XYZ file of C-alpha atoms in Angstrom:
757
model
C 170.233 79.865 81.691
C 171.532 80.379 85.202
C 173.257 83.772 85.520
C 176.268 82.307 87.266
C 178.467 85.389 86.867
C 176.261 87.315 89.294
C 177.228 84.859 92.037
C 180.867 85.917 91.877
C 182.765 88.789 93.444
C 184.779 91.089 91.178
C 188.059 89.174 91.268
C 186.317 85.802 90.898
C 184.429 87.133 87.863
C 187.642 88.369 86.247
C 189.283 84.969 86.794
C 186.291 83.201 85.245
C 185.927 85.435 82.171
C 189.652 85.677 81.321
C 189.490 82.443 79.336
C 192.377 82.907 76.903
C 196.094 82.802 77.555
C 197.956 81.648 80.673
C 196.104 82.409 83.917
C 197.123 81.844 87.529
C 194.437 81.992 90.210
C 195.923 82.255 93.699
C 193.086 81.031 95.891
C 193.364 81.681 99.616
C 191.585 79.378 102.083
C 187.791 79.605 101.974
C 187.891 81.944 98.964
C 185.561 80.045 96.625
C 188.254 78.266 94.588
C 186.028 75.410 93.424
C 183.305 77.782 92.304
C 185.788 79.801 90.221
C 187.244 76.675 88.619
C 183.885 75.134 87.720
C 182.301 78.389 86.542
C 185.361 79.057 84.416
C 184.882 75.719 82.626
C 181.161 76.457 82.228
C 181.996 79.869 80.792
C 184.429 78.340 78.272
C 181.697 75.918 77.143
C 179.178 78.740 76.872
C 181.646 80.668 74.695
C 181.336 77.932 72.067
C 184.165 75.522 72.914
C 183.229 71.840 72.723
C 183.406 70.185 76.176
C 185.752 67.410 75.007
C 188.333 70.071 74.110
C 188.693 70.927 77.810
C 191.142 69.019 80.031
C 190.672 69.590 83.778
C 193.249 67.875 86.010
C 192.599 67.277 89.720
C 194.189 65.265 92.512
C 191.192 63.273 93.748
C 188.287 61.499 92.081
C 186.000 63.237 94.554
C 187.167 66.669 93.368
C 186.652 65.670 89.718
C 183.160 64.340 90.471
C 182.158 67.512 92.332
C 183.569 69.620 89.509
C 181.445 67.864 86.875
C 178.323 68.050 89.056
C 178.740 71.810 89.523
C 179.403 72.428 85.832
C 176.329 70.386 84.932
C 174.160 72.673 87.058
C 175.216 75.559 84.810
C 175.476 74.038 81.311
C 173.453 70.833 81.637
C 174.483 67.485 80.119
C 177.245 69.071 78.055
C 179.387 68.949 81.187
C 179.769 65.191 80.770
C 181.966 65.709 77.741
C 184.690 67.505 79.712
C 187.859 65.497 80.293
C 187.856 65.995 84.064
C 189.668 63.659 86.411
C 192.892 62.890 88.229
C 196.251 62.972 86.471
C 196.444 59.188 86.703
C 192.935 58.437 85.462
C 193.050 60.779 82.459
C 196.554 59.847 81.364
C 195.762 56.140 81.677
C 192.816 56.837 79.366
C 195.221 58.323 76.794
C 197.647 55.426 77.231
C 194.881 52.880 76.558
C 194.542 54.482 73.154
C 198.220 55.087 72.398
C 200.168 52.451 74.402
C 201.362 50.502 71.353
C 203.407 53.533 70.260
C 205.708 52.976 73.269
C 205.705 49.169 73.162
C 202.864 48.358 75.544
C 199.652 46.513 74.696
C 196.459 48.610 74.919
C 195.229 46.069 77.487
C 198.208 46.747 79.787
C 197.708 45.862 83.466
C 197.938 48.498 86.175
C 199.867 47.287 89.213
C 198.658 48.532 92.566
C 201.034 48.967 95.495
C 200.691 45.343 96.641
C 201.446 44.051 93.126
C 204.545 46.245 92.965
C 205.788 45.090 96.370
C 205.238 41.421 95.468
C 207.294 41.879 92.300
C 210.035 43.703 94.211
C 210.245 40.903 96.805
C 210.810 38.418 94.002
C 213.480 40.596 92.367
C 215.289 41.134 95.683
C 215.193 37.389 96.327
C 216.485 36.529 92.834
C 219.338 39.020 93.181
C 220.302 37.308 96.446
C 220.088 40.528 98.449
C 219.612 40.817 102.215
C 215.873 41.402 102.695
C 216.279 43.543 105.808
C 218.380 46.034 103.808
C 215.856 46.233 100.999
C 212.337 46.481 102.463
C 209.824 46.620 99.554
C 208.183 49.797 100.907
C 211.488 51.651 100.976
C 212.582 50.367 97.563
C 209.236 51.216 95.972
C 209.321 54.702 97.507
C 212.823 55.253 96.083
C 211.778 54.126 92.600
C 208.610 56.224 92.765
C 210.615 59.315 93.713
C 212.986 58.728 90.802
C 210.137 58.392 88.320
C 208.426 61.528 89.667
C 211.625 63.429 88.898
C 211.940 61.992 85.379
C 214.870 59.779 86.314
C 214.752 56.540 84.313
C 216.580 53.409 85.433
C 219.370 54.159 82.944
C 219.789 57.707 84.252
C 219.641 56.406 87.839
C 222.434 53.873 87.277
C 224.803 56.612 86.026
C 223.914 59.258 88.626
C 226.830 59.421 91.058
C 224.862 61.302 93.702
C 222.044 58.731 93.798
C 224.466 55.781 93.801
C 226.455 57.360 96.639
C 223.334 57.907 98.717
C 222.261 54.298 98.201
C 225.673 53.110 99.332
C 225.407 55.230 102.484
C 221.962 53.700 103.096
C 223.515 50.217 102.670
C 221.462 49.614 99.539
C 224.165 49.658 96.820
C 222.140 47.467 94.443
C 219.117 49.783 94.292
C 219.853 50.694 90.652
C 219.856 47.011 89.672
C 216.513 46.478 91.395
C 215.103 49.521 89.573
C 216.357 48.153 86.237
C 214.903 44.692 86.853
C 211.622 46.158 88.096
C 211.150 48.207 84.912
C 212.058 45.287 82.664
C 209.787 42.861 84.503
C 206.860 45.300 84.323
C 207.487 45.797 80.609
C 207.689 42.044 80.038
C 204.399 41.562 81.896
C 202.719 44.370 79.937
C 202.113 46.214 83.164
C 202.485 49.754 84.506
C 202.473 50.943 88.101
C 200.825 54.223 89.118
C 203.965 56.259 88.507
C 204.298 54.739 85.049
C 200.913 56.168 84.085
C 202.595 59.578 84.266
C 206.114 58.622 83.158
C 204.872 56.704 80.106
C 202.588 59.586 79.141
C 205.610 61.887 79.211
C 207.568 59.347 77.167
C 204.685 59.013 74.699
C 204.606 62.780 74.092
C 208.415 63.107 74.159
C 209.049 60.402 71.554
C 206.064 61.755 69.595
C 205.624 58.812 67.260
C 203.050 59.513 64.551
C 202.827 63.099 65.866
C 200.836 61.892 68.879
C 201.578 64.982 70.967
C 200.189 67.258 68.216
C 197.016 65.169 68.271
C 196.396 65.957 71.926
C 197.525 69.573 71.662
C 194.815 70.061 69.032
C 192.318 68.092 71.118
C 192.792 70.052 74.352
C 192.407 73.719 73.490
C 191.983 74.568 77.197
C 193.841 72.958 80.098
C 193.050 73.617 83.759
C 194.967 72.292 86.786
C 193.499 72.320 90.294
C 195.710 72.419 93.421
C 198.694 73.300 91.250
C 200.921 73.823 94.297
C 200.740 70.050 94.863
C 202.069 69.043 91.431
C 205.407 67.308 91.124
C 208.121 67.806 88.518
C 206.742 65.109 86.188
C 203.126 66.280 86.312
C 204.085 69.839 85.431
C 206.394 68.562 82.667
C 203.443 66.811 80.984
C 201.245 69.905 81.336
C 203.966 71.926 79.599
C 204.201 69.337 76.812
C 200.532 70.000 76.054
C 200.506 73.782 76.404
C 203.980 75.282 75.938
C 205.200 74.975 72.372
C 205.791 77.188 69.329
C 202.546 78.793 68.184
C 200.606 77.753 71.288
C 197.831 79.973 72.640
C 198.929 78.776 76.102
C 195.331 78.460 77.268
C 196.427 77.071 80.595
C 194.778 78.003 83.878
C 196.284 76.889 87.160
C 194.460 77.266 90.453
C 196.276 76.927 93.760
C 197.812 78.568 96.790
C 201.518 78.499 97.542
C 200.641 79.040 101.230
C 198.900 75.659 101.228
C 201.711 73.643 99.648
C 202.209 70.903 102.244
C 203.072 67.735 100.333
C 206.812 67.998 99.683
C 207.205 64.566 101.313
C 205.074 63.151 98.478
C 207.171 64.850 95.822
C 205.174 68.084 95.438
C 207.379 70.867 94.052
C 206.433 74.335 95.285
C 208.822 75.849 92.733
C 206.257 74.918 90.057
C 203.928 77.673 91.215
C 206.769 80.121 91.977
C 208.322 79.636 88.524
C 205.071 79.605 86.570
C 205.478 83.198 85.399
C 208.950 82.432 84.044
C 207.522 79.623 81.932
C 204.533 81.689 80.792
C 205.599 85.377 80.653
C 202.204 86.552 79.330
C 200.624 85.322 82.557
C 197.649 87.074 84.116
C 197.291 86.582 87.876
C 194.138 86.844 89.966
C 194.294 86.674 93.762
C 191.210 85.430 95.592
C 191.786 87.065 98.957
C 188.272 87.262 100.426
C 187.681 84.461 102.907
C 184.056 83.303 103.248
C 184.782 80.688 105.934
C 186.435 82.139 109.019
C 185.869 85.056 111.379
C 188.227 88.031 111.583
C 190.503 86.871 114.427
C 191.159 83.530 112.707
C 191.874 85.124 109.313
C 194.165 87.748 110.857
C 196.075 85.081 112.803
C 196.616 83.122 109.591
C 198.002 86.238 107.900
C 200.317 86.831 110.874
C 201.743 83.335 110.670
C 202.285 83.012 106.929
C 203.945 86.445 106.736
C 207.014 84.877 108.374
C 207.674 82.651 105.347
C 210.436 83.924 103.096
C 209.285 82.229 99.899
C 205.699 83.180 99.076
C 203.368 84.965 96.698
C 202.267 88.024 98.663
C 198.576 88.293 99.468
C 196.406 89.555 102.312
C 193.431 87.372 103.170
C 190.431 89.284 104.531
C 186.853 88.554 105.535
C 183.650 90.507 105.834
C 182.429 88.153 108.559
C 182.240 89.299 112.178
C 185.200 89.595 114.533
C 184.025 86.418 116.206
C 185.640 84.707 119.153
C 189.273 85.255 119.982
C 191.612 82.284 119.730
C 191.760 80.218 122.877
C 195.138 78.970 124.089
C 195.507 75.967 126.377
C 198.741 75.220 128.208
C 198.805 71.819 129.913
C 201.317 70.153 132.120
C 201.390 66.927 130.086
C 199.914 65.444 126.942
C 197.472 63.434 129.052
C 196.218 66.619 130.708
C 196.095 68.306 127.298
C 193.777 65.559 126.045
C 191.589 65.781 129.160
C 191.194 69.530 128.796
C 190.438 69.329 125.089
C 187.768 66.712 125.747
C 186.323 68.892 128.519
C 186.231 71.947 126.282
C 184.494 69.969 123.550
C 181.733 69.051 125.981
C 181.501 72.697 127.011
C 181.278 73.933 123.402
C 178.632 71.366 122.527
C 176.478 72.507 125.415
C 177.099 76.219 125.028
C 176.970 76.596 121.237
C 174.792 73.562 120.436
C 177.404 72.088 118.126
C 177.015 68.605 116.721
C 179.974 66.282 117.121
C 180.712 66.530 113.389
C 181.153 70.309 113.741
C 184.331 69.812 115.775
C 187.780 68.552 114.729
C 191.052 67.788 116.518
C 194.122 68.227 114.303
C 197.589 66.930 115.146
C 200.980 66.834 113.437
C 201.463 63.048 113.488
C 198.906 60.255 113.489
C 200.581 58.661 116.507
C 199.329 61.591 118.620
C 195.743 60.383 118.341
C 196.174 57.852 121.171
C 195.777 60.172 124.168
C 192.849 62.008 122.575
C 191.084 58.805 121.625
C 191.423 57.528 125.183
C 189.972 60.713 126.696
C 187.109 60.918 124.197
C 186.197 57.325 125.007
C 186.171 58.132 128.718
C 183.819 61.047 128.001
C 181.652 58.817 125.760
C 182.213 61.195 122.854
C 181.922 59.365 119.509
C 184.703 60.126 117.073
C 186.125 59.096 113.729
C 189.731 59.000 112.534
C 189.420 60.739 109.197
C 191.210 58.830 106.454
C 192.678 56.307 108.872
C 192.168 53.813 111.686
C 191.704 54.141 115.393
C 195.053 53.931 117.209
C 194.454 50.515 118.766
C 193.236 49.134 115.419
C 196.481 49.909 113.576
C 198.317 46.759 112.515
C 201.629 47.406 114.257
C 199.831 48.332 117.503
C 197.667 45.197 117.358
C 200.749 43.071 116.643
C 202.641 44.262 119.734
C 199.485 44.079 121.854
C 198.965 40.478 120.678
C 202.465 39.527 121.860
C 201.767 41.156 125.235
C 198.429 39.328 125.566
C 200.162 36.058 124.747
C 202.801 36.744 127.399
C 200.132 36.732 130.120
C 197.706 34.243 128.572
C 199.129 31.558 126.303
C 195.617 30.190 125.689
C 194.729 33.333 123.719
C 194.277 31.706 120.286
C 193.581 34.958 118.427
C 196.767 36.540 119.746
C 198.758 33.445 118.788
C 197.202 33.337 115.335
C 198.212 36.963 114.777
C 201.905 36.724 115.708
C 202.972 33.112 115.223
C 204.385 34.127 111.835
C 205.040 37.795 112.461
C 207.699 38.814 111.807
C 207.922 36.130 109.153
C 209.542 33.047 110.557
C 208.493 30.408 108.007
C 205.292 29.186 109.690
C 202.740 29.209 106.882
C 198.951 29.255 106.677
C 198.709 25.485 106.103
C 200.617 24.803 109.330
C 198.510 27.271 111.307
C 195.252 25.883 109.910
C 196.269 22.372 110.965
C 197.133 23.571 114.481
C 193.767 25.307 114.815
C 191.877 22.290 113.495
C 193.538 19.942 115.993
C 192.914 22.413 118.846
C 189.246 22.819 117.927
C 188.660 19.071 117.550
C 190.263 18.302 120.902
C 188.835 21.309 122.762
C 192.250 22.647 123.748
C 194.183 25.822 122.987
C 196.452 26.166 119.964
C 199.342 26.724 122.374
C 199.011 23.137 123.604
C 199.333 21.808 120.054
C 202.606 23.568 119.227
C 204.726 20.729 120.715
C 202.873 17.931 118.907
C 204.882 15.947 116.320
C 202.481 16.871 113.519
C 204.938 18.405 111.083
C 208.304 17.888 109.441
C 211.510 18.532 111.376
C 211.957 22.067 110.058
C 208.427 23.244 110.899
C 208.497 21.501 114.285
C 211.734 23.342 115.091
C 210.247 26.702 114.083
C 207.172 26.144 116.259
C 209.316 25.093 119.219
C 211.478 28.196 118.819
C 208.384 30.402 118.771
C 207.022 28.705 121.869
C 210.307 29.192 123.712
C 210.240 32.878 122.767
C 206.764 33.355 124.240
C 207.716 31.386 127.350
C 210.606 33.827 127.851
C 208.116 36.703 127.676
C 205.787 34.934 130.115
C 208.608 34.564 132.654
C 209.560 38.214 132.232
C 205.934 39.254 132.773
C 206.148 37.865 136.314
C 209.037 40.113 137.330
C 209.024 43.113 134.983
C 206.741 46.107 134.906
C 204.607 46.631 131.796
C 207.004 49.009 130.066
C 210.166 46.956 130.470
C 208.305 43.877 129.259
C 206.913 45.695 126.229
C 210.384 46.944 125.309
C 211.767 43.417 125.613
C 208.971 41.972 123.480
C 209.400 44.644 120.815
C 213.108 43.885 120.514
C 213.267 40.107 120.941
C 210.212 39.298 118.840
C 211.914 40.803 115.798
C 209.326 43.576 115.439
C 211.883 46.323 115.964
C 214.178 45.090 113.195
C 211.228 44.539 110.863
C 209.722 48.004 111.353
C 212.889 50.093 111.492
C 214.146 48.584 108.227
C 211.358 50.441 106.416
C 212.129 54.165 106.206
C 209.357 55.041 103.757
C 206.736 57.584 104.864
C 204.394 54.723 105.779
C 207.185 52.863 107.563
C 208.105 55.868 109.687
C 204.447 56.300 110.610
C 204.297 52.691 111.819
C 207.408 53.254 113.924
C 205.818 56.366 115.432
C 202.700 54.386 116.335
C 204.695 51.729 118.187
C 206.679 54.445 119.939
C 203.395 56.078 120.978
C 202.147 52.759 122.339
C 205.339 52.249 124.355
C 205.127 55.832 125.624
C 201.531 55.153 126.681
C 202.665 52.105 128.642
C 205.457 54.123 130.265
C 202.971 56.821 131.196
C 200.697 54.144 132.677
C 203.363 52.778 135.034
C 204.703 56.227 136.002
C 201.317 57.807 136.624
C 200.521 58.380 140.289
C 197.662 60.866 139.861
C 194.133 59.637 140.556
C 191.879 61.360 138.014
C 188.128 61.334 138.455
C 186.512 59.012 135.934
C 189.657 56.959 135.319
C 189.999 53.351 136.370
C 192.336 53.087 139.353
C 195.289 50.899 138.418
C 196.035 47.986 140.696
C 199.724 47.609 139.939
C 202.306 48.258 137.223
C 202.111 44.831 135.587
C 201.283 44.080 131.974
C 198.063 42.392 133.120
C 196.909 45.603 134.762
C 197.800 47.600 131.663
C 195.971 45.214 129.308
C 192.893 45.386 131.523
C 193.038 49.184 131.403
C 193.287 49.215 127.589
C 190.508 46.639 127.207
C 188.117 48.871 129.145
C 189.049 51.856 126.964
C 188.908 50.086 123.611
C 185.526 48.563 124.374
C 184.273 51.879 122.982
C 185.743 51.036 119.542
C 182.783 48.986 118.421
C 180.162 51.514 119.489
C 178.579 54.144 117.302
C 180.197 52.974 114.053
C 177.018 53.691 112.117
C 176.563 57.152 113.637
C 177.471 59.930 111.224
C 177.562 62.517 114.023
C 181.096 61.977 115.252
C 184.012 64.210 116.168
C 186.723 64.245 113.547
C 190.320 63.424 114.449
C 192.965 63.781 111.758
C 196.460 64.903 110.892
C 196.901 68.480 109.743
C 197.788 67.127 106.306
C 194.474 65.274 106.052
C 192.488 68.377 107.009
C 193.247 70.246 103.783
C 190.049 71.181 101.950
C 187.814 70.629 104.999
C 186.153 73.068 107.400
C 184.642 72.849 110.877
C 182.876 75.230 113.216
C 185.403 74.478 115.941
C 188.983 73.326 115.457
C 191.535 72.227 118.065
C 195.149 72.236 116.830
C 197.066 70.245 119.435
C 200.664 69.404 120.332
C 202.021 72.826 119.386
C 205.524 72.335 120.721
C 208.988 72.780 119.289
C 210.143 69.494 117.809
C 206.594 68.275 117.298
C 204.860 71.081 115.415
C 207.121 72.276 113.845
C 208.573 68.810 113.410
C 212.178 68.300 114.538
C 212.876 66.812 111.082
C 211.979 70.109 109.389
C 214.013 72.451 111.583
C 217.338 71.877 109.825
C 216.460 73.820 106.655
C 214.598 77.083 105.946
C 212.547 75.254 103.315
C 211.491 72.638 105.842
C 210.446 75.288 108.361
C 208.493 77.156 105.684
C 206.578 73.981 104.884
C 205.787 73.385 108.558
C 204.476 76.943 108.787
C 202.309 76.384 105.715
C 200.959 73.239 107.361
C 200.067 75.208 110.497
C 198.430 77.840 108.262
C 196.312 75.116 106.640
C 195.340 73.726 110.056
C 194.142 77.002 111.584
C 192.243 78.058 108.461
C 189.972 75.017 108.768
C 188.186 76.818 111.643
C 185.008 78.751 110.974
C 183.994 80.079 114.416
C 186.245 78.731 117.170
C 189.963 78.035 117.081
C 191.780 76.501 120.043
C 195.559 76.020 120.094
C 197.054 73.704 122.701
C 200.456 72.567 123.913
C 201.851 70.445 126.705
C 204.824 71.281 128.889
C 205.883 67.639 128.912
C 205.166 64.396 127.127
C 206.686 60.936 126.950
C 208.926 60.406 123.944
C 210.890 57.209 123.448
C 210.149 56.145 126.993
C 211.416 59.298 128.697
C 209.686 62.428 129.892
C 210.541 65.338 127.615
C 209.998 68.996 128.497
C 209.210 71.075 125.441
C 208.993 74.741 124.545
C 205.752 76.016 123.029
C 205.807 76.194 119.241
C 207.307 79.300 117.679
C 204.119 79.589 115.618
C 202.175 80.643 118.707
C 204.370 83.730 119.087
C 203.903 84.646 115.451
C 200.226 85.419 116.090
C 199.456 88.953 117.299
C 198.522 88.747 121.025
C 195.388 90.804 120.300
C 193.874 87.740 118.629
C 194.244 85.565 121.748
C 191.638 85.333 124.474
C 194.479 84.614 126.931
C 197.700 86.044 125.465
C 199.605 85.673 128.755
C 200.035 81.963 127.939
C 201.841 82.738 124.713
C 205.305 83.523 126.119
C 207.984 80.959 125.285
C 210.470 79.954 127.951
C 213.812 78.192 127.666
C 213.370 74.558 128.654
C 216.255 72.364 129.748
C 215.795 68.619 129.791
C 216.026 67.107 133.296
C 218.841 64.815 132.237
C 221.010 67.862 131.529
C 220.212 70.335 134.249
C 217.657 71.172 136.866
C 213.972 70.949 136.047
C 213.552 74.425 134.653
C 210.425 75.847 133.164
C 208.383 72.702 133.459
C 206.396 73.782 136.499
C 205.626 77.344 135.437
C 202.138 78.495 136.296
C 199.395 78.150 133.696
C 198.108 81.558 134.818
C 201.324 83.381 133.944
C 203.961 81.603 131.930
C 206.609 84.044 133.131
C 205.930 83.079 136.750
C 208.486 80.286 136.884
C 208.270 78.385 140.135
C 210.355 75.418 139.166
C 211.848 73.473 142.058
C 215.385 74.195 143.150
C 216.271 70.513 143.230
C 218.115 68.884 140.351
C 216.785 65.447 139.328
C 220.204 64.028 140.172
C 219.581 65.087 143.798
C 215.991 63.844 143.835
C 215.492 61.104 146.426
C 211.970 59.684 146.740
C 210.839 59.392 150.339
C 209.043 56.465 151.933
C 205.329 56.975 151.156
C 204.459 55.865 154.698
C 206.335 58.908 156.037
C 204.179 61.407 154.148
C 201.629 63.201 156.349
C 199.337 66.248 156.132
C 201.157 69.577 156.501
C 204.377 68.430 154.846
C 206.080 70.144 151.906
C 206.920 67.688 149.141
C 208.530 67.737 145.705
C 206.996 65.967 142.696
C 209.095 65.695 139.534
C 206.198 66.728 137.299
C 204.071 69.015 139.472
C 206.858 70.692 141.434
C 206.570 71.713 145.107
C 203.346 71.102 146.955
C 201.700 71.025 150.358
C 200.074 67.823 151.599
C 196.491 68.663 152.605
C 195.296 65.203 153.605
C 196.070 61.491 153.423
C 193.196 59.011 153.168
C 193.037 55.217 153.059
C 195.268 52.551 154.540
C 198.268 50.504 153.515
C 198.359 50.086 149.728
C 195.314 52.295 149.197
C 196.651 55.558 150.601
C 195.775 58.632 148.527
C 197.253 62.040 149.355
C 195.575 65.294 148.367
C 198.351 67.760 147.577
C 198.200 71.422 146.586
C 200.718 72.208 143.815
C 200.469 75.972 143.469
C 202.532 76.229 140.276
C 200.044 74.377 138.077
C 196.526 74.984 136.883
C 194.010 72.794 138.760
C 196.531 72.724 141.626
C 194.750 70.224 143.869
C 195.868 66.713 142.905
C 195.065 63.280 144.315
C 198.235 61.184 144.370
C 198.293 57.382 144.866
C 201.140 57.053 147.352
C 202.140 53.485 146.464
C 203.060 54.652 142.965
C 204.219 58.137 143.930
C 207.746 59.475 143.706
C 207.648 62.294 146.254
C 210.522 63.803 148.174
C 209.768 65.287 151.580
C 211.189 68.830 151.784
C 210.040 69.652 155.285
C 207.012 70.573 157.348
């Protein structure tokens, strides 16, 4: 038999061999958590316990599969008898056996999210409620949150606080929807995903035919992985099985409070903090040796997390080498940030012989991927959005882009097909199919068929209204720049109302993606810098913008089958992964940490834990980046560097002089302060003395070599040369207050004020 205990360090071995009684294993990042968990199960089996008396709860099917595979390597086929799986899969297995005890058939259906939303739409319609006030995503999220906190529909309807909140949100009938939803599911013999947990709790709570005793006797040992991510309901069920009179409390939880980052999904960090109160005989083992990261990275992580007030104290350490110091990149804008990250990736690949898959870019919100995707495409660097879609492939982005394409080319059948009934306007699939058939048979565009008298009066009126809407956009496209047109389309098409009505986590993400697209369009029209490798824009029209995007997104279809791709993902998605080189980007106040988290100490603690998770993904190289400015909601915003950067000891930075935070005042309030400070020394603040209110762009034709000029983003500069004629004039200007100070500026798009000669 494999001597698995010899593979463990002292603390790991103690955690594995302490099989009886309540045990808490605090597992720091890269500390061998999975090995401890699997070897512990193997050790319990080897001590004579039958595998089917072990319940091991995880959060992903992948984790459960890996767990069983590892156990099997130690104990052989006996591992297959272990009840190892996700909370939902294992409790649904119990419910299949016991469902009749709570009034459900053993063949109950399991509704997925789409099933639940379809049912909710019908309930909302039958109750005669305004659909825009009750988006199915938001309603389902509200019901899910209630169930996760053990709040039944009856308890919900008598909870004054919940009713008051719903009234403030203009959803006063939420409790009625919840009631109808539960009753309709029951009538259909169906459970949604949350019911798989709630009904298990109910099954054990009601305890008909002593069913809870049956499973307490069955599962002599219970283990929970990633315990810091459990919600109130999940922990309540675990306690039903393990915490009762006469129990041996053979419960082992494995987790790390410092990596609790899913509060928005209902995770309750108090579960791990309060565990000792619930199980006073608890024995705790702290896995503090990190086998993943070099010394500077581990020390930086310790620096950061030490600022959290609520935590289980531990000191992560590593026996690996000191390694490379953390690199800090300060950029003038998010576009420059993306360019520099892409450039450094190329440099690291050449210098350290990294494969693409060895490198990851982590960001706070998925909407941030746009600028990095665009730069990676320009550098021909293949990448993958981990657990998601490329920015320009996201539904809400494609929808708005389709409207914009239709505004400039009404013959674009694919664009028309995509938006003719989005947002829903009563034009169904049968109508659209008939339009397309007629267009194909006659060799004309679908647009030309919209006016034909092929349908009843109602449908004809809807099609005419849609056509008039697009014609309005087409007229606007002739006189508006790309950004103003996009804003008009977003509002008048109904997309804005449709998307902003949904305030679920997914809904907010979709809103962020559209905002990022609009910001990208605004950046396109405002940009006057000519960057080597970029396509020179011809004008500020929507046609020019669409051409620019088409050239970039042509890269989307390339290299899909290549496994060697850079990984782009949110910091949340990075948990459990590791890479030789990690770039954590957008480290600015209001972004990371998120502005939504800054109002409470608990929110800030969670943001710090998220940053801790992000930086501990790095094995050899860690690069932290921030931009002095970025477009947000169509305006240029000047941001302070994240407070997290200052929480790292300067000795761990390769360039600590970039770490200093400066007060930043938005241009709309005061003069442009702090936004032009040198990248060589942050404290060297050479911001221009001119307030934006006093800024008066000069005639580009009057700009000549030797002049001093003011640029709102780059600050003061000296014109070195002017090349080209008429509309093609490009000035080379030296802006001393920025890194890479020599800039090529396209004068026809430039906003420069002449200060003198």
